[in-house]
Coordinates of C-alpha atoms in Angstrom, one line a residue:
M1 CA -27.3 0.2 -13.0
E2 CA -27.5 2.4 -9.9
K3 CA -27.3 6.2 -10.5
N4 CA -26.3 9.1 -8.3
T5 CA -29.5 10.8 -7.3
S6 CA -28.2 13.4 -4.9
P7 CA -28.0 17.0 -6.1
T8 CA -24.9 18.2 -7.8
T9 CA -22.9 21.4 -7.2
S10 CA -22.4 24.1 -9.8
Q11 CA -18.7 23.1 -10.1
E12 CA -17.2 20.0 -11.5
L13 CA -13.9 18.2 -10.9
K14 CA -11.2 19.7 -13.1
K15 CA -9.7 17.4 -15.8
E16 CA -6.1 18.2 -15.0
L17 CA -4.4 14.8 -14.6
S18 CA -2.4 13.3 -17.5
L19 CA -1.1 9.8 -18.1
T20 CA 2.2 10.8 -16.5
D21 CA 0.4 12.2 -13.4
A22 CA -1.6 9.0 -13.1
T23 CA 1.5 6.9 -13.3
M24 CA 3.2 9.0 -10.7
I25 CA 0.2 8.5 -8.4
V26 CA 0.5 4.7 -8.8
I27 CA 4.2 4.6 -8.2
G28 CA 4.3 7.2 -5.5
S29 CA 1.4 5.6 -3.5
M30 CA 3.0 2.2 -3.7
I31 CA 6.6 3.0 -2.7
G32 CA 6.7 3.9 1.0
S33 CA 9.0 2.4 3.6
G34 CA 8.0 -1.3 3.2
I35 CA 10.7 -2.2 0.6
F36 CA 13.4 -1.3 3.1
I37 CA 11.9 -3.3 6.0
V38 CA 9.7 -6.3 5.1
S39 CA 12.4 -8.6 3.5
A40 CA 13.6 -9.3 7.1
D41 CA 10.3 -10.8 8.0
V42 CA 10.1 -12.8 4.7
T43 CA 13.5 -14.4 5.4
R44 CA 12.4 -15.3 9.0
N45 CA 9.5 -17.2 7.5
L46 CA 11.3 -18.8 4.6
G47 CA 15.1 -18.5 5.4
S48 CA 16.2 -18.9 1.8
P49 CA 17.6 -16.5 -0.8
G50 CA 15.7 -18.2 -3.6
Y51 CA 12.4 -18.1 -1.8
L52 CA 12.9 -14.4 -0.7
L53 CA 13.2 -13.5 -4.4
L54 CA 10.4 -15.8 -5.3
A55 CA 8.1 -14.1 -2.8
W56 CA 8.8 -10.7 -4.4
I57 CA 8.4 -12.1 -7.9
I58 CA 5.0 -13.7 -7.0
T59 CA 4.0 -10.4 -5.4
G60 CA 4.9 -8.5 -8.7
I61 CA 3.0 -11.0 -10.8
I62 CA -0.1 -11.0 -8.6
T63 CA -0.1 -7.2 -8.4
L64 CA 0.2 -6.9 -12.2
I65 CA -2.6 -9.4 -12.8
S66 CA -5.0 -7.5 -10.4
A67 CA -4.0 -4.1 -11.8
L68 CA -4.7 -5.3 -15.4
S69 CA -8.1 -6.7 -14.3
Y70 CA -9.0 -3.4 -12.7
G71 CA -8.0 -1.7 -16.0
E72 CA -11.2 -3.1 -17.6
L73 CA -13.4 -1.6 -14.9
A74 CA -11.6 1.7 -15.0
G75 CA -12.2 1.9 -18.8
M76 CA -15.8 1.0 -18.4
M77 CA -16.5 3.4 -15.5
P78 CA -14.2 6.4 -15.5
N79 CA -15.8 8.0 -12.5
A80 CA -14.6 9.6 -9.4
G81 CA -14.4 7.0 -6.6
G82 CA -13.0 4.2 -8.7
Q83 CA -13.2 1.0 -6.8
Y84 CA -16.2 2.2 -4.8
V85 CA -18.1 2.7 -8.1
Y86 CA -17.0 -0.7 -9.4
L87 CA -18.3 -2.5 -6.4
R88 CA -21.5 -0.5 -6.3
E89 CA -22.2 -1.3 -10.0
A90 CA -21.2 -5.0 -9.8
Y91 CA -23.2 -5.8 -6.7
N92 CA -25.2 -3.1 -4.8
S93 CA -24.9 0.1 -2.8
L94 CA -24.2 -1.8 0.4
T95 CA -21.1 -3.5 -1.0
G96 CA -19.8 -0.2 -2.3
F97 CA -20.5 1.5 1.0
L98 CA -18.7 -1.2 3.0
F99 CA -15.6 -0.6 0.9
G100 CA -15.8 3.1 1.4
W101 CA -16.5 2.8 5.1
T102 CA -13.5 0.6 5.6
T103 CA -11.4 2.8 3.4
F104 CA -12.3 5.9 5.5
L105 CA -12.2 4.2 8.9
V106 CA -9.0 2.3 8.5
I107 CA -7.4 1.5 5.1
E108 CA -6.7 5.0 3.8
T109 CA -6.6 7.0 7.0
G110 CA -4.6 4.3 8.8
T111 CA -2.1 4.1 6.0
I112 CA -1.8 7.9 6.0
A113 CA -1.1 7.9 9.8
A114 CA 1.4 5.0 9.5
V115 CA 3.3 6.6 6.6
A116 CA 3.3 10.0 8.4
V117 CA 4.7 8.4 11.6
A118 CA 7.4 6.6 9.5
F119 CA 8.4 10.0 8.1
A120 CA 8.6 11.4 11.6
K121 CA 10.6 8.4 12.9
Y122 CA 13.3 8.9 10.2
T123 CA 13.3 12.6 10.8
G124 CA 14.2 11.7 14.3
V125 CA 17.3 10.0 13.0
L126 CA 18.4 13.4 11.7
L127 CA 17.2 15.4 14.7
P128 CA 17.4 13.0 17.6
N129 CA 17.5 15.8 20.2
Y130 CA 14.1 17.1 19.0
I131 CA 12.0 14.3 17.4
G132 CA 11.2 11.1 19.1
T133 CA 8.8 9.3 21.4
E134 CA 10.9 10.4 24.4
H135 CA 10.5 14.1 23.6
K136 CA 7.2 15.5 24.9
F137 CA 5.3 18.7 24.0
L138 CA 2.2 19.1 26.2
L139 CA 0.4 15.7 26.2
F140 CA 2.0 14.3 23.1
D141 CA 5.4 13.3 21.8
T142 CA 7.2 15.2 19.1
Q143 CA 7.1 12.2 16.7
Q144 CA 3.3 12.2 16.8
L145 CA 3.1 16.0 16.4
L146 CA 5.5 16.0 13.4
A147 CA 3.4 13.2 11.8
I148 CA 0.3 15.4 12.2
A149 CA 2.1 18.4 10.9
L150 CA 2.9 16.5 7.7
I151 CA -0.7 15.3 7.2
L152 CA -1.9 18.9 7.7
L153 CA 0.6 20.3 5.3
L154 CA -0.1 17.8 2.5
T155 CA -3.9 18.2 3.0
F156 CA -3.5 22.0 2.7
V157 CA -1.5 21.6 -0.5
N158 CA -4.2 19.3 -1.9
V159 CA -7.0 21.7 -1.0
Q160 CA -5.3 24.4 -3.1
G161 CA -6.0 22.4 -6.2
V162 CA -4.9 19.3 -8.2
K163 CA -2.1 21.3 -10.0
N164 CA -0.2 21.8 -6.7
A165 CA -0.8 18.2 -5.6
K166 CA 0.3 16.7 -8.9
L167 CA 3.5 18.8 -8.9
V168 CA 4.4 17.6 -5.4
Q169 CA 3.7 14.0 -6.6
L170 CA 5.9 14.3 -9.7
I171 CA 8.9 15.8 -7.9
F172 CA 8.9 13.4 -5.0
T173 CA 8.1 10.3 -7.0
V174 CA 10.8 10.9 -9.6
T175 CA 13.3 11.6 -6.8
K176 CA 12.5 8.3 -5.0
I177 CA 12.5 6.3 -8.2
G178 CA 16.0 7.6 -8.9
A179 CA 17.2 7.0 -5.3
L180 CA 15.8 3.4 -5.1
L181 CA 17.2 2.5 -8.5
S182 CA 20.6 4.0 -7.6
L183 CA 20.6 2.0 -4.3
A184 CA 19.8 -1.2 -6.2
V185 CA 22.3 -0.7 -9.0
V186 CA 25.2 0.5 -6.8
G187 CA 24.4 -2.3 -4.4
I188 CA 24.6 -4.9 -7.2
I189 CA 27.9 -3.4 -8.5
V190 CA 29.5 -3.3 -5.0
G191 CA 28.2 -6.8 -4.2
S192 CA 29.8 -8.1 -7.4
D193 CA 33.2 -7.8 -5.8
P194 CA 34.0 -11.3 -4.5
K195 CA 35.8 -9.8 -1.5
K196 CA 32.8 -7.8 -0.4
G197 CA 29.8 -9.5 -1.9
M198 CA 27.6 -12.2 -0.2
W199 CA 26.1 -13.8 -3.3
A200 CA 28.5 -16.8 -3.2
I201 CA 27.5 -17.5 0.4
N202 CA 23.8 -17.0 -0.2
S203 CA 24.0 -19.4 -3.3
I204 CA 25.1 -22.3 -1.1
D205 CA 21.6 -23.0 0.2
F206 CA 19.7 -20.9 -2.3
W207 CA 16.6 -23.2 -2.4
S208 CA 16.7 -24.5 1.2
P209 CA 13.7 -23.0 3.0
V210 CA 13.8 -23.0 6.8
K211 CA 11.5 -21.3 9.4
I212 CA 12.7 -20.1 12.8
I213 CA 11.0 -21.6 15.8
W214 CA 10.7 -18.9 18.5
E215 CA 9.9 -19.2 22.2
N216 CA 9.9 -16.2 24.6
G217 CA 11.8 -14.1 22.1
K218 CA 14.6 -16.7 21.7
I219 CA 15.5 -18.9 18.7
M220 CA 14.8 -22.5 19.8
D221 CA 15.2 -24.4 16.5
Y222 CA 15.0 -24.2 12.7
E223 CA 12.3 -26.1 10.9
Y224 CA 13.1 -27.3 7.3
L225 CA 10.1 -26.6 5.1
S226 CA 8.4 -28.6 2.4
G227 CA 5.0 -29.5 1.1
I228 CA 2.0 -27.8 2.9
G229 CA 4.3 -26.3 5.5
L230 CA 6.3 -24.5 2.8
W231 CA 3.1 -23.2 1.1
S232 CA 1.7 -22.0 4.5
A233 CA 5.0 -20.2 5.2
M234 CA 5.0 -18.6 1.8
G235 CA 1.5 -17.4 2.3
L236 CA 2.5 -15.7 5.6
A237 CA 5.7 -14.4 4.1
L238 CA 3.8 -12.7 1.2
I239 CA 1.8 -10.5 3.5
G240 CA 4.5 -7.9 3.9
P241 CA 5.5 -7.7 0.2
L242 CA 1.8 -7.6 -0.9
F243 CA 1.1 -4.7 1.6
S244 CA 4.3 -2.9 0.4
S245 CA 2.9 -3.3 -3.2
S246 CA -0.6 -2.1 -2.4
A247 CA -2.3 1.3 -3.0
W248 CA -1.9 1.0 -6.8
N249 CA -5.7 1.0 -7.0
N250 CA -5.8 4.5 -5.5
V251 CA -5.4 6.0 -9.0
T252 CA -8.8 4.7 -9.9
Y253 CA -10.3 7.1 -7.3
T254 CA -9.1 10.1 -9.3
A255 CA -10.8 9.2 -12.6
G256 CA -13.0 12.2 -12.4
E257 CA -10.0 14.5 -12.8
M258 CA -8.3 12.5 -15.6
K259 CA -8.1 14.1 -19.1
N260 CA -8.5 10.7 -20.7
P261 CA -9.5 8.3 -18.0
K262 CA -10.6 5.4 -20.2
R263 CA -7.1 5.2 -21.7
D264 CA -4.8 6.6 -19.0
I265 CA -6.0 4.7 -15.9
P266 CA -5.4 1.2 -17.4
L267 CA -2.1 2.3 -18.8
S268 CA -1.0 4.0 -15.6
L269 CA -1.8 0.8 -13.7
L270 CA 0.3 -1.2 -16.1
Y271 CA 3.3 1.2 -16.2
G272 CA 3.2 1.9 -12.5
T273 CA 2.9 -1.6 -11.1
L274 CA 5.5 -2.9 -13.6
T275 CA 8.0 -0.2 -12.6
V276 CA 7.6 -0.7 -8.9
S277 CA 7.7 -4.5 -9.1
A278 CA 11.0 -4.3 -11.1
L279 CA 12.5 -1.9 -8.6
Y280 CA 11.5 -4.1 -5.7
I281 CA 13.1 -7.2 -7.2
L282 CA 16.3 -5.3 -8.1
A283 CA 16.4 -3.9 -4.5
N284 CA 16.2 -7.5 -3.1
I285 CA 18.9 -8.7 -5.5
A286 CA 21.1 -5.9 -4.1
Y287 CA 20.3 -7.0 -0.6
L288 CA 21.4 -10.6 -1.4
M289 CA 24.6 -9.3 -3.1
L290 CA 25.5 -7.3 0.1
L291 CA 24.2 -9.2 3.0
P292 CA 23.9 -12.9 4.0
V293 CA 20.3 -14.1 4.5
Q294 CA 20.8 -15.8 7.8
G295 CA 22.5 -14.2 10.8
H296 CA 22.3 -14.0 14.5
P297 CA 19.9 -11.7 16.3
N298 CA 22.4 -10.7 19.1
A299 CA 25.3 -9.9 16.8
E300 CA 26.7 -6.4 17.1
D301 CA 27.9 -5.9 13.5
T302 CA 25.5 -5.5 10.5
L303 CA 27.0 -8.2 8.4
S304 CA 26.7 -10.9 11.2
R305 CA 23.0 -10.0 11.7
G306 CA 22.3 -10.6 8.0
I307 CA 19.0 -9.8 6.3
M308 CA 17.0 -12.0 8.7
F309 CA 18.0 -10.0 11.9
A310 CA 18.8 -6.5 10.5
T311 CA 18.5 -4.0 13.3
N312 CA 14.8 -3.0 13.7
D313 CA 14.3 -4.9 10.4
R314 CA 15.9 -2.0 8.5
V315 CA 17.3 -4.1 5.7
G316 CA 17.7 -1.1 3.4
T317 CA 19.9 0.7 5.9
A318 CA 22.0 -2.4 6.5
A319 CA 22.6 -2.8 2.8
A320 CA 23.4 0.9 2.4
E321 CA 25.9 0.5 5.3
M322 CA 27.8 -2.1 3.2
I323 CA 28.0 0.5 0.4
F324 CA 28.5 3.9 2.2
G325 CA 29.7 2.9 5.7
N326 CA 28.7 4.9 8.7
P327 CA 26.9 7.7 6.7
A328 CA 24.4 5.1 5.5
T329 CA 22.0 5.7 8.4
I330 CA 21.7 9.4 7.5
I331 CA 21.5 8.7 3.7
M332 CA 18.7 6.2 4.2
A333 CA 16.8 8.4 6.6
I334 CA 16.7 11.2 4.0
F335 CA 15.7 8.8 1.3
I336 CA 12.8 7.3 3.3
M337 CA 11.7 10.8 4.3
I338 CA 11.4 11.6 0.6
S339 CA 9.7 8.3 -0.1
T340 CA 7.1 8.6 2.7
F341 CA 6.4 12.3 1.9
G342 CA 5.6 11.5 -1.7
C343 CA 3.7 8.4 -0.8
N344 CA 1.4 10.2 1.6
N345 CA 0.7 13.0 -0.9
G346 CA -0.6 10.4 -3.4
I347 CA -2.8 8.7 -0.8
I348 CA -4.2 11.9 0.6
L349 CA -5.0 13.2 -3.0
S350 CA -6.8 10.0 -4.1
G351 CA -8.5 8.8 -0.9
A352 CA -10.7 11.9 -0.5
R353 CA -12.3 11.1 -3.9
V354 CA -13.9 8.0 -2.5
Y355 CA -15.8 9.9 0.2
Y356 CA -16.7 12.5 -2.5
A357 CA -18.3 9.8 -4.6
M358 CA -20.1 8.3 -1.6
A359 CA -21.5 11.7 -0.6
K360 CA -22.8 12.2 -4.1
D361 CA -24.8 8.9 -3.6
G362 CA -26.1 10.2 -0.2
L363 CA -23.9 7.7 1.7
F364 CA -21.5 10.2 3.5
F365 CA -21.6 13.7 4.8
K366 CA -23.4 15.9 2.2
K367 CA -20.6 18.5 2.4
A368 CA -18.0 15.9 1.4
G369 CA -19.7 15.9 -2.1
E370 CA -19.1 19.6 -2.6
L371 CA -16.1 21.2 -4.3
N372 CA -14.3 24.4 -3.4
S373 CA -13.3 27.2 -5.7
K374 CA -10.2 25.2 -6.8
G375 CA -12.4 22.3 -8.0
V376 CA -11.4 19.8 -5.2
P377 CA -13.5 18.2 -2.5
A378 CA -12.0 20.2 0.3
F379 CA -14.3 19.0 3.1
S380 CA -13.6 15.4 2.1
L381 CA -9.9 16.1 2.3
W382 CA -10.1 17.8 5.7
I383 CA -12.3 15.1 7.3
Q384 CA -9.9 12.5 6.1
C385 CA -7.1 14.6 7.6
G386 CA -8.8 14.9 10.9
W387 CA -9.4 11.2 11.3
A388 CA -5.9 10.3 10.2
C389 CA -4.4 12.8 12.8
L390 CA -6.6 11.3 15.5
L391 CA -5.2 7.8 14.6
C392 CA -1.7 9.3 14.9
L393 CA -2.5 10.4 18.4
T394 CA -4.1 7.2 19.5
G395 CA -1.3 5.1 18.1
T396 CA -3.9 2.4 17.0
Y397 CA -3.2 2.7 13.2
G398 CA -0.7 -0.2 13.3
D399 CA -3.2 -2.6 14.9
L400 CA -6.0 -1.4 12.7
L401 CA -3.9 -2.0 9.5
D402 CA -3.1 -5.5 10.7
Y403 CA -6.8 -6.1 11.2
T404 CA -7.7 -5.0 7.6
V405 CA -5.1 -7.0 5.6
F406 CA -7.7 -9.7 5.3
A407 CA -10.5 -7.2 4.5
I408 CA -8.3 -5.6 1.8
L409 CA -7.8 -8.9 0.1
V410 CA -11.5 -9.7 0.2
F411 CA -12.3 -6.3 -1.5
Y412 CA -9.6 -7.1 -4.1
I413 CA -11.3 -10.5 -4.7
L414 CA -14.8 -9.0 -4.9
T415 CA -13.6 -6.3 -7.4
I416 CA -12.0 -8.8 -9.7
V417 CA -15.1 -11.1 -9.4
G418 CA -16.9 -7.9 -10.5
V419 CA -15.2 -8.2 -13.9
F420 CA -17.0 -11.5 -14.4
V421 CA -20.3 -10.2 -12.9
L422 CA -20.3 -7.1 -15.1
R423 CA -19.6 -9.1 -18.3
K424 CA -23.0 -10.7 -17.6
K425 CA -24.9 -7.7 -16.2
Q426 CA -23.6 -5.1 -18.7
P427 CA -22.4 -7.0 -21.8
N428 CA -23.0 -4.0 -24.1
T429 CA -21.1 -1.4 -22.0
P430 CA -18.1 -0.2 -24.0
R431 CA -14.8 -1.7 -22.7
P432 CA -11.9 0.3 -24.2
Y433 CA -9.6 -2.2 -22.4
K434 CA -10.3 -5.8 -21.5
A435 CA -8.8 -7.7 -18.6
F436 CA -5.6 -9.5 -19.8
G437 CA -6.1 -13.2 -20.3
Y438 CA -9.7 -13.2 -19.3
P439 CA -11.1 -15.4 -17.9
V440 CA -8.1 -17.6 -17.1
I441 CA -5.6 -15.0 -15.7
P442 CA -8.1 -13.2 -13.4
A443 CA -9.3 -16.7 -12.2
I444 CA -5.8 -17.6 -11.3
Y445 CA -5.6 -14.4 -9.2
L446 CA -8.9 -15.3 -7.5
L447 CA -7.7 -18.8 -6.6
F448 CA -4.4 -17.4 -5.2
A449 CA -6.0 -14.6 -3.2
T450 CA -8.7 -16.9 -1.8
G451 CA -6.0 -19.4 -0.7
L452 CA -4.1 -16.5 1.0
C453 CA -7.3 -15.5 2.8
V454 CA -7.8 -19.1 4.0
N455 CA -4.2 -19.2 5.2
L456 CA -4.7 -16.0 7.1
L457 CA -7.8 -17.3 8.8
I458 CA -5.9 -20.4 9.9
Y459 CA -2.6 -18.9 11.0
K460 CA -3.7 -15.3 11.9
P461 CA -7.4 -15.8 13.0
V462 CA -7.6 -12.9 15.5
P463 CA -6.6 -10.0 13.2
S464 CA -8.4 -11.6 10.3
W465 CA -11.8 -11.9 12.1
A466 CA -11.2 -8.4 13.6
G467 CA -11.0 -7.1 10.1
V468 CA -14.3 -8.8 9.2
G469 CA -15.8 -7.1 12.3
I470 CA -14.6 -3.7 11.2
V471 CA -16.3 -4.2 7.8
A472 CA -19.5 -5.6 9.4
L473 CA -19.8 -2.5 11.6
G474 CA -20.5 -0.6 8.5
I475 CA -23.8 -2.5 7.8
P476 CA -25.9 -0.6 10.4
V477 CA -24.2 2.6 9.5
F478 CA -25.2 2.1 5.8
Y479 CA -28.9 1.8 6.7
L480 CA -28.7 4.9 8.9
W481 CA -27.2 6.8 6.0
K482 CA -29.9 5.4 3.7
K483 CA -32.6 6.4 6.1
K484 CA -31.2 9.9 6.5
A485 CA -30.9 10.3 2.7

């Protein structure tokens, strides 16, 4: 087993996070703006109400399986850095570093930037005369500047200590759970009215998957799916739901600040992923109760556009319009602002702990491994903040995140393979929690995730290989750090 050999500071991470706090980090980091958007793309790939729900159910099952598998590693190694530590111990320092490198360069900071810009976009709905890409201040637009302001504010809150950060996380996560649950329940109730609801229409071709054939931005034809074509379409359709259900693993990074990490991290992964998956499925049932799946892209009214062609893919807003009428746009803007605010706080809080753990191993800036008087890695938080802000200004975060979807899946696969590896390498290490259904259930996940990766390489080769390139760039950087250390 590899050990941290770099000098430690006089202070230690403060054990201030409870099971409730950990669960709020899981839920808060997972729920951003994706649930209100990506169902439109799923229906364009599958064109069927039944397969839309199936895509979200599969996502929930896969997310739960992977989270429960991580639970074994979290119980074994309750250390700051989480997944970085698991990969380092299962394989070697290089593998752990490549995960940390990609996390810093793109995964965590790119997500922070994307979520902050989403917050700013929806603020622009409330303040259209001030916030938007058309409003400039000096060299930048006000949307970018508000996104940066949000990142700076939440980083400052986190630098003041874990107590402040976890309070923000609790308030905003509970609020968005209540809001999303309310939207789903009210939507199902309203959609149950035969005069208003769309369930009867959607039930006609419930299991008839079709894919739209596009050419120059126009619909040319519909292709009925079956066999390999259906499996391939499902693989592409799952990208959005899986990305919307990601970031649950962030809680593992905070193990050094958990009061009882061996128990609480596995439980928080279970409770958090179950809660979010249930909410996502309920939300999609509400969408199907309120809106037809298929529609026309050039229709002027919300109902005629359907889920498939909701304006700017804002399915959540379209569903809310069926409930609340014209005020729906404002209501959903406020809700998504709350959701993205809480989401970014959780990601900012947890991400910095990866770089802290890397610095303790001599694989990142030495100062990132130091704690401030509040017991948090302040430099690690600020350097994460700086890079995320730069990504906001460059506007490249969206492309970078597309490039790393493949890499993220590969790291998930490697981590769960690590469960098998460590059963051999460290058979006597105490395991307070063991992966559910081992070895069959984790193996099913590995087969599924590997198939998804193959699908991405075939149908989205450019971003997939670009993601491999981003990871590979970390190899010479690793050896430079090792030489320096």
